[in-house]
Amino acid sequence: MDLKGKIILITGASAGIGEACAEVFAEEGAMLILLARRKNKLDELSKIIKEKNKVEILNIECDVRNRKDVEKCIKELPDKFKNIDILINNAGLARGMNKIQEGSFDDWDEMLDTNIKGLLNVSRFVLPGMVERKSGHVVNIGSLAGREVYPNGNVYCSTKHAVKALSKGMIIDLNGTGVKVTNLDPGLVETEFSEVRFRGDTEKAKKIYQGYTPLTSRDIAEVALFCVTRPQHVMIQDIMVTPTDQATALILNKK
Ligand code: NDP
Ligand code: 8X3
């Protein structure tokens, strides 16, 4: 499928995997709707992309946890951005790494509300249009943490297991509508993810990616691009991508 002029909504586009998706899809000539809370980051990114690729970009400041705001953003899209062809449900985060008996309720709420309910909020307002047009593709960014549970990963891992279940639920419910769904599970990717998880403790965050070669955001964006450019009769339901040095969540070939 040619992405020239296709409308792509990317949530969590202000950093990491979402930002790389914006760059990679723009290189294919797509029109982008970039959504995140940090509008200044989206503005900086769009400026660079527009200069390079001459594509149209709409930046939306929105918190995916706020259902009313999500509804307003999607329902009030300007006409030329209304018919979303591809939705990349990428906005997500981890907070902390604690034993379940010591976990923070606030951290739990933030992960559950963003990774599960946020993804549902956006999907619920975008999917009806796709079904009506009998075409579209949703890519849900899950995680290796949606296939394995590691020590102190309890709630984050549970949110990504939920993403996997939601991807399958979407595939089942959308069968026959022409709308495709892909669950994309990355292993370790060097982004702002660990800085967010450890609340700005840069040293601790850096250590997560040291001693081996992690994935880059672009590695994942390129896989997303591959998934959404298959012919209409081909749907990649589920795909996992890890660094070559990563065998499981905990088995890492660290030097
Ligand atoms: P980053 O922290 O680099 O990027 C996360 C993005 O999500 C940011 O753009 C952030 O924007 C956005 N975001 C977070 N919360 C919200 C919210 N409430 N509303 C709107 N946007 C939000 O992390 P990654 O790029 O690594 O993470 C992207 C996805 O990939 C996540 O779902 C993550 O779970 C998943 N993942 C990451 C892996 C990794 O190793 N890095 C591995 C496997 C999966 P802003 O703060 O401006 O709102
Ligand atoms: C992010 C990767 O292993 O830190 O989903 O959970 S991991």
Short mmCIF file of C-alpha atoms and ligand atoms in Angstrom, two decimals:
data_model
loop_
_atom_site.label_atom_id
_atom_site.label_comp_id
_atom_site.label_asym_id
_atom_site.label_seq_id
_atom_site.Cartn_x
_atom_site.Cartn_y
_atom_site.Cartn_z
CA MET A 1 0.00 0.00 0.00
CA ASP A 2 1.22 3.45 -0.92
CA LEU A 3 1.09 5.88 2.02
CA LYS A 4 1.18 9.07 -0.07
CA GLY A 5 -1.63 11.33 1.19
CA LYS A 6 -2.86 8.74 3.72
CA ILE A 7 -3.86 10.18 7.09
CA ILE A 8 -2.00 8.73 10.05
CA LEU A 9 -2.78 9.48 13.70
CA ILE A 10 0.13 8.75 16.02
CA THR A 11 -0.42 8.99 19.78
CA GLY A 12 2.62 9.71 21.92
CA ALA A 13 4.38 11.36 18.98
CA SER A 14 6.46 13.79 21.05
CA ALA A 15 9.26 11.28 21.80
CA GLY A 16 10.70 7.83 21.18
CA ILE A 17 8.82 5.34 19.02
CA GLY A 18 5.98 7.76 18.20
CA GLU A 19 8.41 10.43 17.04
CA ALA A 20 10.25 7.90 14.85
CA CYS A 21 6.93 6.74 13.36
CA ALA A 22 6.19 10.37 12.45
CA GLU A 23 9.54 10.66 10.66
CA VAL A 24 9.28 7.33 8.83
CA PHE A 25 5.66 7.84 7.68
CA ALA A 26 6.42 11.41 6.56
CA GLU A 27 9.22 10.06 4.38
CA GLU A 28 6.52 8.02 2.62
CA GLY A 29 4.44 11.17 1.97
CA ALA A 30 1.72 10.53 4.58
CA MET A 31 -0.32 13.31 6.24
CA LEU A 32 0.24 13.22 9.98
CA ILE A 33 -1.85 13.93 13.04
CA LEU A 34 0.56 14.01 15.97
CA LEU A 35 -0.89 13.77 19.46
CA ALA A 36 0.80 14.13 22.86
CA ARG A 37 0.68 16.32 25.97
CA ARG A 38 3.90 18.25 25.17
CA LYS A 39 2.74 20.45 22.30
CA ASN A 40 6.10 22.31 22.19
CA LYS A 41 7.84 19.00 21.36
CA LEU A 42 5.29 18.27 18.62
CA ASP A 43 5.80 21.75 17.17
CA GLU A 44 9.60 21.31 17.08
CA LEU A 45 9.29 17.89 15.47
CA SER A 46 6.75 18.97 12.83
CA LYS A 47 8.88 21.93 11.84
CA ILE A 48 11.83 19.62 11.10
CA ILE A 49 9.68 17.03 9.31
CA LYS A 50 7.87 19.64 7.19
CA GLU A 51 11.16 21.16 6.05
CA LYS A 52 12.46 17.73 5.05
CA ASN A 53 9.38 16.06 3.62
CA LYS A 54 6.88 18.81 2.67
CA VAL A 55 3.97 16.91 4.20
CA GLU A 56 0.93 18.29 6.04
CA ILE A 57 0.96 17.86 9.81
CA LEU A 58 -1.62 18.63 12.47
CA ASN A 59 -0.40 18.77 16.08
CA ILE A 60 -2.84 18.02 18.86
CA GLU A 61 -2.17 18.65 22.53
CA CYS A 62 -4.14 15.97 24.31
CA ASP A 63 -3.91 13.57 27.22
CA VAL A 64 -5.22 10.19 26.09
CA ARG A 65 -6.52 9.59 29.64
CA ASN A 66 -9.01 12.43 29.26
CA ARG A 67 -11.92 10.83 27.38
CA LYS A 68 -13.78 14.12 26.84
CA ASP A 69 -10.69 15.78 25.34
CA VAL A 70 -9.98 12.78 23.13
CA GLU A 71 -13.57 12.84 21.86
CA LYS A 72 -13.38 16.58 21.16
CA CYS A 73 -10.04 16.28 19.31
CA ILE A 74 -11.21 13.47 17.07
CA LYS A 75 -14.70 14.84 16.41
CA GLU A 76 -13.39 18.33 15.63
CA LEU A 77 -10.64 17.30 13.22
CA PRO A 78 -10.52 19.61 10.19
CA ASP A 79 -12.21 18.01 7.15
CA LYS A 80 -8.98 17.16 5.37
CA PHE A 81 -7.70 15.19 8.39
CA LYS A 82 -11.03 13.56 9.33
CA ASN A 83 -10.75 10.24 7.51
CA ILE A 84 -7.98 8.57 9.47
CA ASP A 85 -6.45 5.67 7.53
CA ILE A 86 -3.97 4.45 10.13
CA LEU A 87 -3.97 4.78 13.91
CA ILE A 88 -0.77 4.09 15.81
CA ASN A 89 -1.77 3.55 19.44
CA ASN A 90 1.65 4.22 20.91
CA ALA A 91 1.19 6.59 23.90
CA GLY A 92 2.22 4.68 26.98
CA LEU A 93 4.50 4.57 29.96
CA ALA A 94 5.85 2.66 32.91
CA ARG A 95 6.17 4.15 36.40
CA GLY A 96 8.50 2.61 38.95
CA MET A 97 9.63 -0.96 39.54
CA ASN A 98 8.38 -2.14 42.91
CA LYS A 99 7.25 -5.38 44.45
CA ILE A 100 3.47 -5.63 44.17
CA GLN A 101 3.09 -5.46 47.95
CA GLU A 102 4.96 -2.15 47.94
CA GLY A 103 3.49 -0.61 44.77
CA SER A 104 2.24 2.96 44.51
CA PHE A 105 -1.49 3.41 43.81
CA ASP A 106 -0.78 6.58 41.85
CA ASP A 107 1.76 4.81 39.63
CA TRP A 108 -0.69 1.97 39.04
CA ASP A 109 -3.49 4.39 38.11
CA GLU A 110 -1.24 6.27 35.70
CA MET A 111 -0.15 3.09 33.87
CA LEU A 112 -3.63 1.56 33.76
CA ASP A 113 -5.27 4.82 32.68
CA THR A 114 -2.72 5.58 29.96
CA ASN A 115 -1.79 2.19 28.54
CA ILE A 116 -5.23 0.56 28.63
CA LYS A 117 -7.94 3.19 28.97
CA GLY A 118 -6.06 5.76 26.87
CA LEU A 119 -5.69 3.28 24.03
CA LEU A 120 -9.41 2.43 24.34
CA ASN A 121 -10.45 6.09 24.39
CA VAL A 122 -8.65 6.88 21.14
CA SER A 123 -9.69 3.65 19.42
CA ARG A 124 -13.36 4.08 20.35
CA PHE A 125 -13.54 7.47 18.62
CA VAL A 126 -11.47 6.52 15.56
CA LEU A 127 -12.78 3.03 14.75
CA PRO A 128 -16.38 3.91 13.75
CA GLY A 129 -15.09 6.04 10.84
CA MET A 130 -12.80 3.25 9.68
CA VAL A 131 -15.66 0.74 9.83
CA GLU A 132 -17.93 3.12 7.91
CA ARG A 133 -15.28 3.55 5.20
CA LYS A 134 -14.56 -0.20 5.24
CA SER A 135 -10.84 0.42 5.51
CA GLY A 136 -8.22 1.31 8.04
CA HIS A 137 -5.41 -0.12 10.13
CA VAL A 138 -4.78 0.09 13.86
CA VAL A 139 -1.30 -0.66 15.19
CA ASN A 140 -1.23 -1.20 18.94
CA ILE A 141 2.22 -0.85 20.48
CA GLY A 142 2.37 -3.58 23.11
CA SER A 143 5.62 -4.92 24.53
CA LEU A 144 7.64 -7.99 25.28
CA ALA A 145 6.15 -7.20 28.71
CA GLY A 146 2.83 -8.27 27.18
CA ARG A 147 4.20 -11.78 26.72
CA GLU A 148 6.33 -12.18 29.84
CA VAL A 149 6.20 -10.92 33.41
CA TYR A 150 9.49 -9.90 35.01
CA PRO A 151 10.29 -9.17 38.68
CA ASN A 152 8.78 -5.86 39.84
CA GLY A 153 7.15 -5.36 36.42
CA ASN A 154 3.76 -6.53 37.73
CA VAL A 155 1.37 -3.70 36.79
CA TYR A 156 3.22 -2.45 33.69
CA CYS A 157 3.36 -6.04 32.39
CA SER A 158 -0.35 -6.44 33.11
CA THR A 159 -1.17 -3.35 31.04
CA LYS A 160 0.76 -4.73 28.08
CA HIS A 161 -0.93 -8.15 28.46
CA ALA A 162 -4.17 -6.18 28.28
CA VAL A 163 -3.02 -4.46 25.08
CA LYS A 164 -2.41 -7.87 23.54
CA ALA A 165 -5.93 -9.01 24.55
CA LEU A 166 -7.43 -5.80 23.18
CA SER A 167 -5.59 -6.27 19.88
CA LYS A 168 -7.07 -9.77 19.57
CA GLY A 169 -10.50 -8.47 20.61
CA MET A 170 -10.30 -5.80 17.90
CA ILE A 171 -9.24 -8.35 15.29
CA ILE A 172 -12.24 -10.54 16.17
CA ASP A 173 -14.82 -7.75 16.35
CA LEU A 174 -13.58 -6.01 13.19
CA ASN A 175 -13.49 -9.20 11.13
CA GLY A 176 -15.39 -8.58 7.89
CA THR A 177 -15.16 -4.77 8.12
CA GLY A 178 -11.95 -4.40 6.09
CA VAL A 179 -10.19 -2.83 9.07
CA LYS A 180 -6.86 -4.43 10.01
CA VAL A 181 -5.19 -4.62 13.42
CA THR A 182 -1.58 -5.32 14.30
CA ASN A 183 -0.17 -5.91 17.76
CA LEU A 184 3.49 -4.82 17.71
CA ASP A 185 5.58 -5.91 20.70
CA PRO A 186 9.05 -4.35 21.04
CA GLY A 187 11.76 -5.55 23.38
CA LEU A 188 14.22 -3.00 24.77
CA VAL A 189 14.25 0.25 22.78
CA GLU A 190 16.37 3.20 23.90
CA THR A 191 13.94 6.12 24.33
CA GLU A 192 12.74 8.37 27.16
CA PHE A 193 10.88 5.32 28.52
CA SER A 194 13.25 4.50 31.39
CA GLU A 195 13.74 8.16 32.32
CA VAL A 196 9.99 8.41 32.70
CA ARG A 197 9.86 5.10 34.58
CA PHE A 198 12.55 6.23 37.03
CA ARG A 199 11.24 9.82 37.20
CA GLY A 200 14.25 11.58 35.72
CA ASP A 201 16.97 9.43 37.33
CA THR A 202 19.14 9.60 34.20
CA GLU A 203 21.91 7.39 35.55
CA LYS A 204 19.52 4.57 36.43
CA ALA A 205 17.75 4.99 33.08
CA LYS A 206 21.01 4.90 31.09
CA LYS A 207 22.07 1.65 32.77
CA ILE A 208 19.07 -0.16 31.27
CA TYR A 209 20.57 0.25 27.80
CA GLN A 210 24.26 -0.26 28.62
CA GLY A 211 26.52 -3.22 27.73
CA TYR A 212 24.55 -4.37 24.67
CA THR A 213 22.96 -2.86 21.57
CA PRO A 214 19.33 -1.90 22.22
CA LEU A 215 16.78 -1.25 19.48
CA THR A 216 16.34 2.30 18.22
CA SER A 217 12.91 3.91 17.85
CA ARG A 218 13.44 3.88 14.12
CA ASP A 219 13.86 0.08 14.13
CA ILE A 220 10.31 -0.17 15.50
CA ALA A 221 8.90 2.53 13.22
CA GLU A 222 10.25 0.65 10.19
CA VAL A 223 8.50 -2.53 11.34
CA ALA A 224 5.27 -0.56 11.80
CA LEU A 225 5.72 0.79 8.28
CA PHE A 226 6.19 -2.75 6.92
CA CYS A 227 3.01 -3.92 8.70
CA VAL A 228 0.81 -1.13 7.33
CA THR A 229 2.07 -1.36 3.76
CA ARG A 230 1.12 -5.01 3.10
CA PRO A 231 -1.57 -5.64 0.47
CA GLN A 232 -5.18 -5.28 1.73
CA HIS A 233 -5.68 -9.08 1.97
CA VAL A 234 -2.63 -9.49 4.25
CA MET A 235 -2.91 -8.71 7.98
CA ILE A 236 0.05 -9.10 10.32
CA GLN A 237 -1.82 -9.80 13.57
CA ASP A 238 1.05 -10.01 15.98
CA ILE A 239 4.77 -9.33 15.79
CA MET A 240 7.60 -9.20 18.34
CA VAL A 241 10.91 -7.44 17.72
CA THR A 242 13.84 -7.56 20.13
CA PRO A 243 17.48 -6.55 20.02
CA THR A 244 19.63 -9.46 18.80
CA ASP A 245 21.25 -9.37 22.25
CA GLN A 246 17.88 -9.92 23.98
CA ALA A 247 16.51 -13.47 24.31
CA THR A 248 13.83 -12.86 26.98
CA ALA A 249 12.94 -9.94 29.25
CA LEU A 250 15.81 -10.97 31.54
CA ILE A 251 18.27 -12.85 29.31
CA LEU A 252 20.45 -10.17 27.79
CA ASN A 253 23.87 -10.64 26.27
CA LYS A 254 25.51 -7.87 28.30
CA LYS A 255 29.25 -7.38 27.98
P1 NDP B 1 8.82 7.61 25.42
O1 NDP B 1 8.72 7.94 26.87
O2 NDP B 1 10.05 8.01 24.69
O3 NDP B 1 7.54 8.16 24.65
C1 NDP B 1 6.26 8.01 25.18
C2 NDP B 1 5.29 8.89 24.43
O4 NDP B 1 3.97 8.70 24.98
C3 NDP B 1 5.62 10.36 24.57
O5 NDP B 1 5.43 10.97 23.33
C4 NDP B 1 4.59 10.88 25.57
O6 NDP B 1 4.28 12.22 25.25
C5 NDP B 1 3.40 9.98 25.24
N1 NDP B 1 2.44 9.89 26.33
C6 NDP B 1 2.63 9.38 27.57
N2 NDP B 1 1.52 9.54 28.31
C7 NDP B 1 0.61 10.17 27.52
C8 NDP B 1 -0.71 10.62 27.71
N3 NDP B 1 -1.34 10.46 28.88
N4 NDP B 1 -1.36 11.23 26.68
C9 NDP B 1 -0.74 11.40 25.50
N5 NDP B 1 0.52 11.00 25.25
C10 NDP B 1 1.18 10.39 26.26
O7 NDP B 1 8.63 6.02 25.36
P2 NDP B 1 8.63 4.99 24.15
O8 NDP B 1 8.70 5.67 22.84
O9 NDP B 1 9.61 3.95 24.47
O10 NDP B 1 7.19 4.36 24.38
C11 NDP B 1 6.20 4.29 23.36
C12 NDP B 1 5.38 3.03 23.57
O11 NDP B 1 6.24 1.90 23.37
C13 NDP B 1 4.78 2.86 24.95
O12 NDP B 1 3.47 2.35 24.83
C14 NDP B 1 5.70 1.86 25.63
O13 NDP B 1 5.04 1.15 26.63
C15 NDP B 1 6.06 0.99 24.45
N6 NDP B 1 7.27 0.18 24.58
C16 NDP B 1 8.48 0.76 24.83
C17 NDP B 1 9.63 -0.03 24.93
C18 NDP B 1 10.97 0.50 25.24
O14 NDP B 1 11.86 -0.30 25.59
N7 NDP B 1 11.21 1.80 25.14
C19 NDP B 1 9.53 -1.49 24.71
C20 NDP B 1 8.22 -1.97 24.47
C21 NDP B 1 7.15 -1.15 24.37
P3 NDP B 1 3.95 13.38 26.29
O15 NDP B 1 4.76 13.14 27.53
O16 NDP B 1 4.36 14.62 25.55
O17 NDP B 1 2.47 13.30 26.50
C1 8X3 B 2 9.25 -1.85 27.69
C2 8X3 B 2 10.28 -2.92 27.73
O1 8X3 B 2 11.34 -4.72 29.20
O2 8X3 B 2 11.28 -2.45 30.06
O3 8X3 B 2 7.98 -2.36 27.46
O4 8X3 B 2 9.28 -3.76 29.96
S1 8X3 B 2 10.54 -3.48 29.31
#
